Structure formats: C-alpha cells, structure tokens
Amino acid sequence: MAFVDDALEASMRTGAVKLHAAEAFEGMRRAGQLAAECLDMLVPEVRPGVVTEDLDRLAREFVLDAGALPACLFYKGYGHTLCISPNHVVCHGIPGPRTLREGDIVNIDVTVIVDGWHGDTSRMYGVGEVSARARRLVDVTYEALAQGLAAVKPGAGVGDIGAAIQAYVEAQRCSVVRDFCGHGVGRVFHDAPNILHYGRAGTGPVLKPGMFFTIEPMVNLGKHQVKLLADGWTAVTRDKSLSAQCEHTVGVTETGVEVFTASPAGLFKPPIAG
Ligand code: MF3
Ligand code: CO
Ligand code: CO
C-alpha cells in the first residue's frame, strides 16, 4: 500500500506537480529496476499455450519474493499483479484462463512498490512467430516512446511529449489512443500531471528537474477510438484493429531525462520473431 501523507494528498487535490530530491531518485531507481526485472523474467515464459493467469502468478511471486508489493493488487478493486493485453486489447487486460496463441502480440504491464516508491513499466511480447504488420506496429510503438523520451528536458512543456509522439505515429499511418494517458508517479501511483500522448508543442505544465512521470503510448493500426468491456477494465479498439503499448517511468534531470525502468538485461525490446 502506498504511504500517503498530508502533503501528498494536498498535491493530488490541487494538481500541483511534485519536485523530488536526490534520495527520491534513488528510491525510483530501485523500484524501476525491479519492475524491469519482472518483465525480463517473463520473456521466456511468454510462449504459445501459456495461460495468462499463470504469468500473473509468476509475476506476483517474483515481486513478493523480492520484498516488494504489486501495486495493482487491490488497486481500485483490480486484484491482479499484471495487466495482460493481447492483440486488439488496448490496455488493462485482466489475467485469466485465456491461452496465448502463436502469432499473438501482447502487452504486459507491471507496477511494483519498493520502500513506498512506484516503478511502472510495460512492453510488447511476441508469441512465437508474428506477422510483419504486427511487428511493424510494435516497432512504431517503441519508436513513439523514444520520440516522447527525447522531448523530456527542463523548460520543455508536457505538451511537447505528446506532440512528438503524435507527429511520429501519424506519419507512420497509425493512430494514438486518446482515452488513456501517462501520469505523475512516485510515492503515489497515479498523480499529477497527466501525460497525454497527443497534443500541441509548447503547451501544458513546464518540465522541471525532479518531476517523475510515466510515458506509455498506446498505438493502433486502425482508428484511435476504444471501448470498455463489461468487466469495467478491459479496453479494446472499437474497430478491432491491433493495438500496442510500451511504458517507462522517468525522472526529469538537470540536463534531460533518466529512465528508471530500463531493462538491466537490455531486453526492453524483446525479440519478436517474424
Ligand atoms: N500500470 C497501469 C498504468 O500504467 C495501471 C494499471 S491499474 C490496474 O498506469 F488496476 F488496472 F492495474
Ligand atoms: Co502507468
Ligand atoms: Co503501467
């Protein structure tokens, strides 16, 4: 459970963006690394025939064994460690009895709490051999995140991040999901500011050293519209087109950006066989 003191609660009400000091960066490095290690651990587990709730159990045990907490367990009644979102599922897919099949592309999203700090990251996994168009979507999505990261520096606006992502994605004839965004993060899971993955350069709060947030673009091969399934969580593309996502937790530094959730094994972009 995240520790929320009065100052934090006040900032959530007012939308003020917190500025963190050096010890907070240390905390976020530990949380980010564990989250990335959890996704690294899952790389060989994502195979044709794997049941998504078994992946969730592996992740829960991994996080608890490390002495950390899965942030999504009991978050607003969610009840799982991972979100697992295959194919046309945009985000917040719920682990269950579903089996992953050859050719699926799937996003796995994990958030861990280490000493009160949240590390939030997601990546795409290919199940066996994947079609060329699915691989292209995954590549566009990773590059979209890279474009967003490149826009992060003191003095830039939050809107510069979304503008960079949108310009790149639309030039690739894909679309950016509008209904979900990145978020401030730290001792609070979802905090100010909202990080939209589309928008206008030069708008939004000004980035300052010590701000922590996620960038987590969702990119569709078809149109951007999504709909929510009856379970209240699972978001899917309205036109049933394929969707991909990836997410890093970052901090603004004096000179640019620090990525807290980089893969220690260099696996952030898991190989997707074609
Ligand atoms: N990890 C997601 C994010 O990137 C949040 C999932 S909330 C849950 O913000 F409850 F669905 F798990
Ligand atoms: Co997030
Ligand atoms: Co996440």
mmCIF file of C-alpha atoms and ligand atoms in Angstrom:
data_model
loop_
_atom_site.group_PDB
_atom_site.id
_atom_site.type_symbol
_atom_site.label_atom_id
_atom_site.label_comp_id
_atom_site.label_asym_id
_atom_site.label_seq_id
_atom_site.Cartn_x
_atom_site.Cartn_y
_atom_site.Cartn_z
ATOM 1 C CA MET A 1 0.000 0.000 0.000
ATOM 2 C CA ALA A 2 1.353 3.423 -0.896
ATOM 3 C CA PHE A 3 2.057 5.752 2.021
ATOM 4 C CA VAL A 4 0.171 8.986 1.513
ATOM 5 C CA ASP A 5 0.898 11.885 3.845
ATOM 6 C CA ASP A 6 -0.998 15.161 4.063
ATOM 7 C CA ALA A 7 1.287 16.996 1.656
ATOM 8 C CA LEU A 8 0.793 14.340 -0.977
ATOM 9 C CA GLU A 9 -2.957 14.401 -0.549
ATOM 10 C CA ALA A 10 -2.940 18.174 -0.955
ATOM 11 C CA SER A 11 -0.973 17.926 -4.197
ATOM 12 C CA MET A 12 -3.429 15.371 -5.566
ATOM 13 C CA ARG A 13 -6.286 17.788 -4.885
ATOM 14 C CA THR A 14 -4.594 20.830 -6.364
ATOM 15 C CA GLY A 15 -2.874 19.117 -9.294
ATOM 16 C CA ALA A 16 0.496 20.542 -8.206
ATOM 17 C CA VAL A 17 3.406 18.597 -9.679
ATOM 18 C CA LYS A 18 5.881 17.419 -7.033
ATOM 19 C CA LEU A 19 9.618 18.060 -7.373
ATOM 20 C CA HIS A 20 11.762 15.281 -5.919
ATOM 21 C CA ALA A 21 15.276 15.375 -4.458
ATOM 22 C CA ALA A 22 18.240 13.004 -4.879
ATOM 23 C CA GLU A 23 17.039 10.365 -2.346
ATOM 24 C CA ALA A 24 13.781 10.069 -4.269
ATOM 25 C CA PHE A 25 15.731 9.346 -7.471
ATOM 26 C CA GLU A 26 17.491 6.552 -5.554
ATOM 27 C CA GLY A 27 14.149 5.102 -4.495
ATOM 28 C CA MET A 28 12.760 5.282 -8.022
ATOM 29 C CA ARG A 29 15.859 3.547 -9.426
ATOM 30 C CA ARG A 30 15.266 0.589 -7.104
ATOM 31 C CA ALA A 31 11.554 0.381 -7.910
ATOM 32 C CA GLY A 32 12.108 0.856 -11.638
ATOM 33 C CA GLN A 33 14.802 -1.800 -11.786
ATOM 34 C CA LEU A 34 12.653 -4.388 -10.025
ATOM 35 C CA ALA A 35 9.722 -3.707 -12.365
ATOM 36 C CA ALA A 36 12.039 -4.100 -15.380
ATOM 37 C CA GLU A 37 13.495 -7.331 -13.953
ATOM 38 C CA CYS A 38 9.972 -8.693 -13.569
ATOM 39 C CA LEU A 39 9.275 -8.063 -17.279
ATOM 40 C CA ASP A 40 12.697 -9.573 -18.158
ATOM 41 C CA MET A 41 11.794 -12.678 -16.129
ATOM 42 C CA LEU A 42 8.622 -13.111 -18.229
ATOM 43 C CA VAL A 43 10.382 -13.049 -21.635
ATOM 44 C CA PRO A 44 10.994 -16.837 -21.848
ATOM 45 C CA GLU A 45 7.601 -17.567 -20.226
ATOM 46 C CA VAL A 46 5.517 -15.935 -22.968
ATOM 47 C CA ARG A 47 5.083 -18.893 -25.332
ATOM 48 C CA PRO A 48 2.236 -20.425 -27.343
ATOM 49 C CA GLY A 49 -0.114 -22.207 -24.918
ATOM 50 C CA VAL A 50 0.739 -20.167 -21.815
ATOM 51 C CA VAL A 51 -2.254 -19.226 -19.659
ATOM 52 C CA THR A 52 -2.314 -15.535 -18.763
ATOM 53 C CA GLU A 53 -3.206 -16.093 -15.095
ATOM 54 C CA ASP A 54 -0.109 -18.299 -14.797
ATOM 55 C CA LEU A 55 2.033 -15.379 -15.987
ATOM 56 C CA ASP A 56 0.320 -13.245 -13.342
ATOM 57 C CA ARG A 57 1.144 -15.764 -10.613
ATOM 58 C CA LEU A 58 4.811 -15.892 -11.688
ATOM 59 C CA ALA A 59 4.998 -12.091 -11.534
ATOM 60 C CA ARG A 60 3.287 -11.899 -8.139
ATOM 61 C CA GLU A 61 5.681 -14.445 -6.646
ATOM 62 C CA PHE A 62 8.671 -12.662 -8.215
ATOM 63 C CA VAL A 63 7.666 -9.294 -6.744
ATOM 64 C CA LEU A 64 6.785 -10.642 -3.287
ATOM 65 C CA ASP A 65 9.998 -12.734 -3.143
ATOM 66 C CA ALA A 66 11.935 -9.508 -3.748
ATOM 67 C CA GLY A 67 10.267 -7.980 -0.671
ATOM 68 C CA ALA A 68 8.206 -5.566 -2.780
ATOM 69 C CA LEU A 69 4.458 -5.154 -3.362
ATOM 70 C CA PRO A 70 2.460 -5.461 -6.597
ATOM 71 C CA ALA A 71 0.754 -2.035 -6.846
ATOM 72 C CA CYS A 72 -2.220 -3.247 -8.919
ATOM 73 C CA LEU A 73 -3.240 -5.964 -6.466
ATOM 74 C CA PHE A 74 -6.257 -4.448 -4.653
ATOM 75 C CA TYR A 75 -5.868 -1.163 -6.590
ATOM 76 C CA LYS A 76 -9.443 0.118 -7.034
ATOM 77 C CA GLY A 77 -10.617 -3.490 -6.779
ATOM 78 C CA TYR A 78 -8.369 -4.749 -9.602
ATOM 79 C CA GLY A 79 -6.982 -7.886 -7.936
ATOM 80 C CA HIS A 80 -4.013 -8.886 -10.146
ATOM 81 C CA THR A 81 -0.296 -8.132 -10.390
ATOM 82 C CA LEU A 82 -0.190 -7.673 -14.179
ATOM 83 C CA CYS A 83 -2.317 -6.223 -16.920
ATOM 84 C CA ILE A 84 -2.057 -8.546 -19.946
ATOM 85 C CA SER A 85 -3.433 -7.056 -23.160
ATOM 86 C CA PRO A 86 -3.261 -9.185 -26.319
ATOM 87 C CA ASN A 87 -3.896 -8.086 -29.925
ATOM 88 C CA HIS A 88 -6.840 -5.657 -30.087
ATOM 89 C CA VAL A 89 -6.861 -5.152 -26.295
ATOM 90 C CA VAL A 90 -5.526 -1.612 -25.783
ATOM 91 C CA CYS A 91 -4.779 -1.803 -22.046
ATOM 92 C CA HIS A 92 -5.903 -3.167 -18.657
ATOM 93 C CA GLY A 93 -6.487 -6.715 -19.948
ATOM 94 C CA ILE A 94 -7.228 -8.957 -16.943
ATOM 95 C CA PRO A 95 -5.199 -12.164 -16.471
ATOM 96 C CA GLY A 96 -7.429 -15.241 -16.573
ATOM 97 C CA PRO A 97 -7.879 -18.675 -18.175
ATOM 98 C CA ARG A 98 -7.109 -17.300 -21.660
ATOM 99 C CA THR A 99 -4.314 -19.070 -23.533
ATOM 100 C CA LEU A 100 -1.879 -17.082 -25.680
ATOM 101 C CA ARG A 101 -1.533 -18.372 -29.238
ATOM 102 C CA GLU A 102 1.165 -18.391 -31.901
ATOM 103 C CA GLY A 103 1.189 -15.025 -33.659
ATOM 104 C CA ASP A 104 -0.360 -13.004 -30.806
ATOM 105 C CA ILE A 105 1.273 -9.760 -29.748
ATOM 106 C CA VAL A 106 0.711 -8.942 -26.097
ATOM 107 C CA ASN A 107 1.435 -6.051 -23.761
ATOM 108 C CA ILE A 108 2.390 -6.906 -20.188
ATOM 109 C CA ASP A 109 2.277 -4.054 -17.663
ATOM 110 C CA VAL A 110 3.576 -4.263 -14.092
ATOM 111 C CA THR A 111 3.863 -1.757 -11.263
ATOM 112 C CA VAL A 112 5.863 -2.557 -8.122
ATOM 113 C CA ILE A 113 6.205 -0.679 -4.841
ATOM 114 C CA VAL A 114 9.693 -0.676 -3.275
ATOM 115 C CA ASP A 115 10.068 1.240 0.004
ATOM 116 C CA GLY A 116 6.973 3.235 -0.958
ATOM 117 C CA TRP A 117 8.221 4.163 -4.465
ATOM 118 C CA HIS A 118 6.352 3.018 -7.594
ATOM 119 C CA GLY A 119 8.058 1.579 -10.692
ATOM 120 C CA ASP A 120 5.601 1.260 -13.612
ATOM 121 C CA THR A 121 6.576 -0.268 -16.962
ATOM 122 C CA SER A 122 5.175 -2.279 -19.847
ATOM 123 C CA ARG A 123 6.446 -3.871 -23.038
ATOM 124 C CA MET A 124 5.284 -5.912 -26.002
ATOM 125 C CA TYR A 125 5.924 -9.634 -26.304
ATOM 126 C CA GLY A 126 5.541 -11.705 -29.454
ATOM 127 C CA VAL A 127 4.089 -15.205 -29.055
ATOM 128 C CA GLY A 128 6.063 -17.457 -31.411
ATOM 129 C CA GLU A 129 6.188 -16.086 -34.946
ATOM 130 C CA VAL A 130 4.404 -12.804 -35.521
ATOM 131 C CA SER A 131 3.108 -11.247 -38.758
ATOM 132 C CA ALA A 132 5.042 -8.437 -40.442
ATOM 133 C CA ARG A 133 2.233 -5.920 -39.823
ATOM 134 C CA ALA A 134 2.118 -6.754 -36.112
ATOM 135 C CA ARG A 135 5.888 -6.391 -35.871
ATOM 136 C CA ARG A 136 5.697 -3.058 -37.630
ATOM 137 C CA LEU A 137 3.077 -1.831 -35.133
ATOM 138 C CA VAL A 138 5.305 -2.879 -32.241
ATOM 139 C CA ASP A 139 8.297 -1.098 -33.801
ATOM 140 C CA VAL A 140 6.259 2.084 -34.331
ATOM 141 C CA THR A 141 5.121 1.957 -30.688
ATOM 142 C CA TYR A 142 8.664 1.613 -29.330
ATOM 143 C CA GLU A 143 9.861 4.447 -31.532
ATOM 144 C CA ALA A 144 6.889 6.556 -30.352
ATOM 145 C CA LEU A 145 8.083 6.133 -26.761
ATOM 146 C CA ALA A 146 11.642 7.013 -27.849
ATOM 147 C CA GLN A 147 10.329 10.193 -29.511
ATOM 148 C CA GLY A 148 8.469 11.095 -26.311
ATOM 149 C CA LEU A 149 11.550 10.493 -24.147
ATOM 150 C CA ALA A 150 13.632 12.725 -26.441
ATOM 151 C CA ALA A 151 11.227 15.605 -25.743
ATOM 152 C CA VAL A 152 11.805 15.475 -21.969
ATOM 153 C CA LYS A 153 14.096 18.224 -20.685
ATOM 154 C CA PRO A 154 13.818 21.107 -18.223
ATOM 155 C CA GLY A 155 11.953 24.042 -19.739
ATOM 156 C CA ALA A 156 10.019 21.965 -22.278
ATOM 157 C CA GLY A 157 6.248 21.614 -21.862
ATOM 158 C CA VAL A 158 4.376 18.420 -21.072
ATOM 159 C CA GLY A 159 2.605 19.036 -24.403
ATOM 160 C CA ASP A 160 5.913 18.669 -26.255
ATOM 161 C CA ILE A 161 5.937 14.973 -25.295
ATOM 162 C CA GLY A 162 2.503 14.266 -26.760
ATOM 163 C CA ALA A 163 3.165 16.382 -29.838
ATOM 164 C CA ALA A 164 6.357 14.433 -30.618
ATOM 165 C CA ILE A 165 4.599 11.084 -30.174
ATOM 166 C CA GLN A 166 1.546 12.041 -32.230
ATOM 167 C CA ALA A 167 3.583 13.508 -35.109
ATOM 168 C CA TYR A 168 5.676 10.350 -35.388
ATOM 169 C CA VAL A 169 2.800 7.855 -35.039
ATOM 170 C CA GLU A 170 0.521 9.594 -37.533
ATOM 171 C CA ALA A 171 3.371 9.906 -40.053
ATOM 172 C CA GLN A 172 3.520 6.096 -39.828
ATOM 173 C CA ARG A 173 -0.226 5.968 -40.657
ATOM 174 C CA CYS A 174 -1.093 4.620 -37.211
ATOM 175 C CA SER A 175 -3.193 6.325 -34.517
ATOM 176 C CA VAL A 176 -2.630 7.390 -30.904
ATOM 177 C CA VAL A 177 -5.182 6.354 -28.268
ATOM 178 C CA ARG A 178 -6.677 9.447 -26.588
ATOM 179 C CA ASP A 179 -8.651 7.937 -23.707
ATOM 180 C CA PHE A 180 -5.673 6.868 -21.561
ATOM 181 C CA CYS A 181 -2.552 8.807 -20.672
ATOM 182 C CA GLY A 182 0.692 8.663 -18.723
ATOM 183 C CA HIS A 183 0.767 10.074 -15.200
ATOM 184 C CA GLY A 184 2.832 11.534 -12.444
ATOM 185 C CA VAL A 185 4.248 8.757 -10.247
ATOM 186 C CA GLY A 186 6.392 8.441 -7.141
ATOM 187 C CA ARG A 187 5.051 7.610 -3.695
ATOM 188 C CA VAL A 188 1.623 7.944 -5.339
ATOM 189 C CA PHE A 189 0.723 5.517 -8.185
ATOM 190 C CA HIS A 190 -1.314 7.921 -10.332
ATOM 191 C CA ASP A 191 -0.535 11.576 -9.615
ATOM 192 C CA ALA A 192 -0.432 14.917 -11.442
ATOM 193 C CA PRO A 193 0.449 15.695 -14.212
ATOM 194 C CA ASN A 194 -1.424 13.810 -16.929
ATOM 195 C CA ILE A 195 0.944 12.952 -19.784
ATOM 196 C CA LEU A 196 -1.143 12.917 -22.964
ATOM 197 C CA HIS A 197 0.348 11.087 -25.943
ATOM 198 C CA TYR A 198 -1.017 13.635 -28.398
ATOM 199 C CA GLY A 199 -1.321 17.413 -28.323
ATOM 200 C CA ARG A 200 0.431 20.661 -29.105
ATOM 201 C CA ALA A 201 4.060 21.602 -28.530
ATOM 202 C CA GLY A 202 4.647 24.411 -26.052
ATOM 203 C CA THR A 203 1.507 23.687 -24.025
ATOM 204 C CA GLY A 204 0.983 22.168 -20.570
ATOM 205 C CA PRO A 205 2.976 22.372 -17.341
ATOM 206 C CA VAL A 206 6.678 23.248 -17.730
ATOM 207 C CA LEU A 207 9.035 20.327 -17.029
ATOM 208 C CA LYS A 208 11.392 20.844 -14.093
ATOM 209 C CA PRO A 209 14.198 18.732 -12.597
ATOM 210 C CA GLY A 210 12.747 16.354 -10.003
ATOM 211 C CA MET A 211 9.436 15.649 -11.750
ATOM 212 C CA PHE A 212 8.586 11.940 -12.070
ATOM 213 C CA PHE A 213 6.053 10.558 -14.544
ATOM 214 C CA THR A 214 5.305 7.751 -16.978
ATOM 215 C CA ILE A 215 5.160 7.877 -20.758
ATOM 216 C CA GLU A 216 3.047 4.995 -22.063
ATOM 217 C CA PRO A 217 1.747 5.481 -25.606
ATOM 218 C CA MET A 218 -0.952 3.156 -26.943
ATOM 219 C CA VAL A 219 -0.834 2.937 -30.748
ATOM 220 C CA ASN A 220 -3.473 1.377 -33.024
ATOM 221 C CA LEU A 221 -3.101 0.107 -36.585
ATOM 222 C CA GLY A 222 -6.639 1.378 -37.249
ATOM 223 C CA LYS A 223 -8.596 4.235 -35.705
ATOM 224 C CA HIS A 224 -7.878 5.636 -32.239
ATOM 225 C CA GLN A 225 -11.285 5.013 -30.647
ATOM 226 C CA VAL A 226 -11.545 2.474 -27.821
ATOM 227 C CA LYS A 227 -14.395 0.883 -25.903
ATOM 228 C CA LEU A 228 -14.545 -0.580 -22.423
ATOM 229 C CA LEU A 229 -15.745 -4.167 -21.958
ATOM 230 C CA ALA A 230 -18.416 -5.109 -19.409
ATOM 231 C CA ASP A 231 -15.751 -6.166 -16.848
ATOM 232 C CA GLY A 232 -15.117 -2.436 -16.337
ATOM 233 C CA TRP A 233 -11.364 -2.728 -17.038
ATOM 234 C CA THR A 234 -10.550 -4.198 -20.451
ATOM 235 C CA ALA A 235 -10.213 -1.518 -23.143
ATOM 236 C CA VAL A 236 -10.305 -2.702 -26.783
ATOM 237 C CA THR A 237 -10.099 -0.948 -30.145
ATOM 238 C CA ARG A 238 -13.564 -0.110 -31.477
ATOM 239 C CA ASP A 239 -12.627 -1.223 -34.990
ATOM 240 C CA LYS A 240 -10.928 -4.405 -33.644
ATOM 241 C CA SER A 241 -7.591 -3.303 -35.131
ATOM 242 C CA LEU A 242 -4.344 -4.371 -33.449
ATOM 243 C CA SER A 243 -3.038 -2.188 -30.623
ATOM 244 C CA ALA A 244 0.370 -1.972 -28.941
ATOM 245 C CA GLN A 245 1.777 -0.123 -25.918
ATOM 246 C CA CYS A 246 5.017 0.362 -24.038
ATOM 247 C CA GLU A 247 5.766 2.334 -20.881
ATOM 248 C CA HIS A 248 8.708 3.754 -18.969
ATOM 249 C CA THR A 249 8.825 5.552 -15.621
ATOM 250 C CA VAL A 250 11.167 8.548 -15.873
ATOM 251 C CA GLY A 251 12.548 11.485 -13.938
ATOM 252 C CA VAL A 252 13.434 14.933 -15.283
ATOM 253 C CA THR A 253 17.109 15.724 -14.595
ATOM 254 C CA GLU A 254 19.086 18.978 -14.857
ATOM 255 C CA THR A 255 20.006 18.084 -18.430
ATOM 256 C CA GLY A 256 17.241 15.812 -19.730
ATOM 257 C CA VAL A 257 15.698 12.545 -18.633
ATOM 258 C CA GLU A 258 16.565 9.494 -16.534
ATOM 259 C CA VAL A 259 14.714 6.273 -17.403
ATOM 260 C CA PHE A 260 14.128 4.324 -14.177
ATOM 261 C CA THR A 261 12.657 1.218 -15.821
ATOM 262 C CA ALA A 262 15.371 0.357 -18.373
ATOM 263 C CA SER A 263 15.903 -3.406 -18.654
ATOM 264 C CA PRO A 264 19.067 -4.495 -16.809
ATOM 265 C CA ALA A 265 19.435 -7.301 -19.380
ATOM 266 C CA GLY A 266 18.871 -4.972 -22.336
ATOM 267 C CA LEU A 267 15.582 -6.764 -23.083
ATOM 268 C CA PHE A 268 13.250 -3.761 -23.127
ATOM 269 C CA LYS A 269 12.576 -4.566 -26.719
ATOM 270 C CA PRO A 270 12.120 -8.346 -26.579
ATOM 271 C CA PRO A 271 12.954 -10.049 -29.867
ATOM 272 C CA ILE A 272 9.802 -10.722 -31.852
ATOM 273 C CA ALA A 273 10.385 -13.452 -34.419
ATOM 274 C CA GLY A 274 8.836 -12.990 -37.855
HETATM 275 N N1 MF3 B 1 0.035 0.008 -14.784
HETATM 276 C C1 MF3 B 1 -1.071 0.780 -15.281
HETATM 277 C C2 MF3 B 1 -0.521 2.130 -15.651
HETATM 278 O O1 MF3 B 1 0.361 2.163 -16.456
HETATM 279 C C3 MF3 B 1 -2.181 0.899 -14.315
HETATM 280 C C4 MF3 B 1 -2.932 -0.353 -14.148
HETATM 281 S S1 MF3 B 1 -4.146 -0.080 -12.979
HETATM 282 C C5 MF3 B 1 -4.850 -1.593 -12.826
HETATM 283 O O2 MF3 B 1 -0.844 3.155 -15.136
HETATM 284 F F1 MF3 B 1 -5.578 -1.516 -11.781
HETATM 285 F F2 MF3 B 1 -5.509 -1.853 -13.940
HETATM 286 F F3 MF3 B 1 -3.930 -2.494 -12.682
HETATM 287 CO CO CO B 2 1.401 3.908 -15.872
HETATM 288 CO CO CO B 3 1.729 0.578 -16.271
#
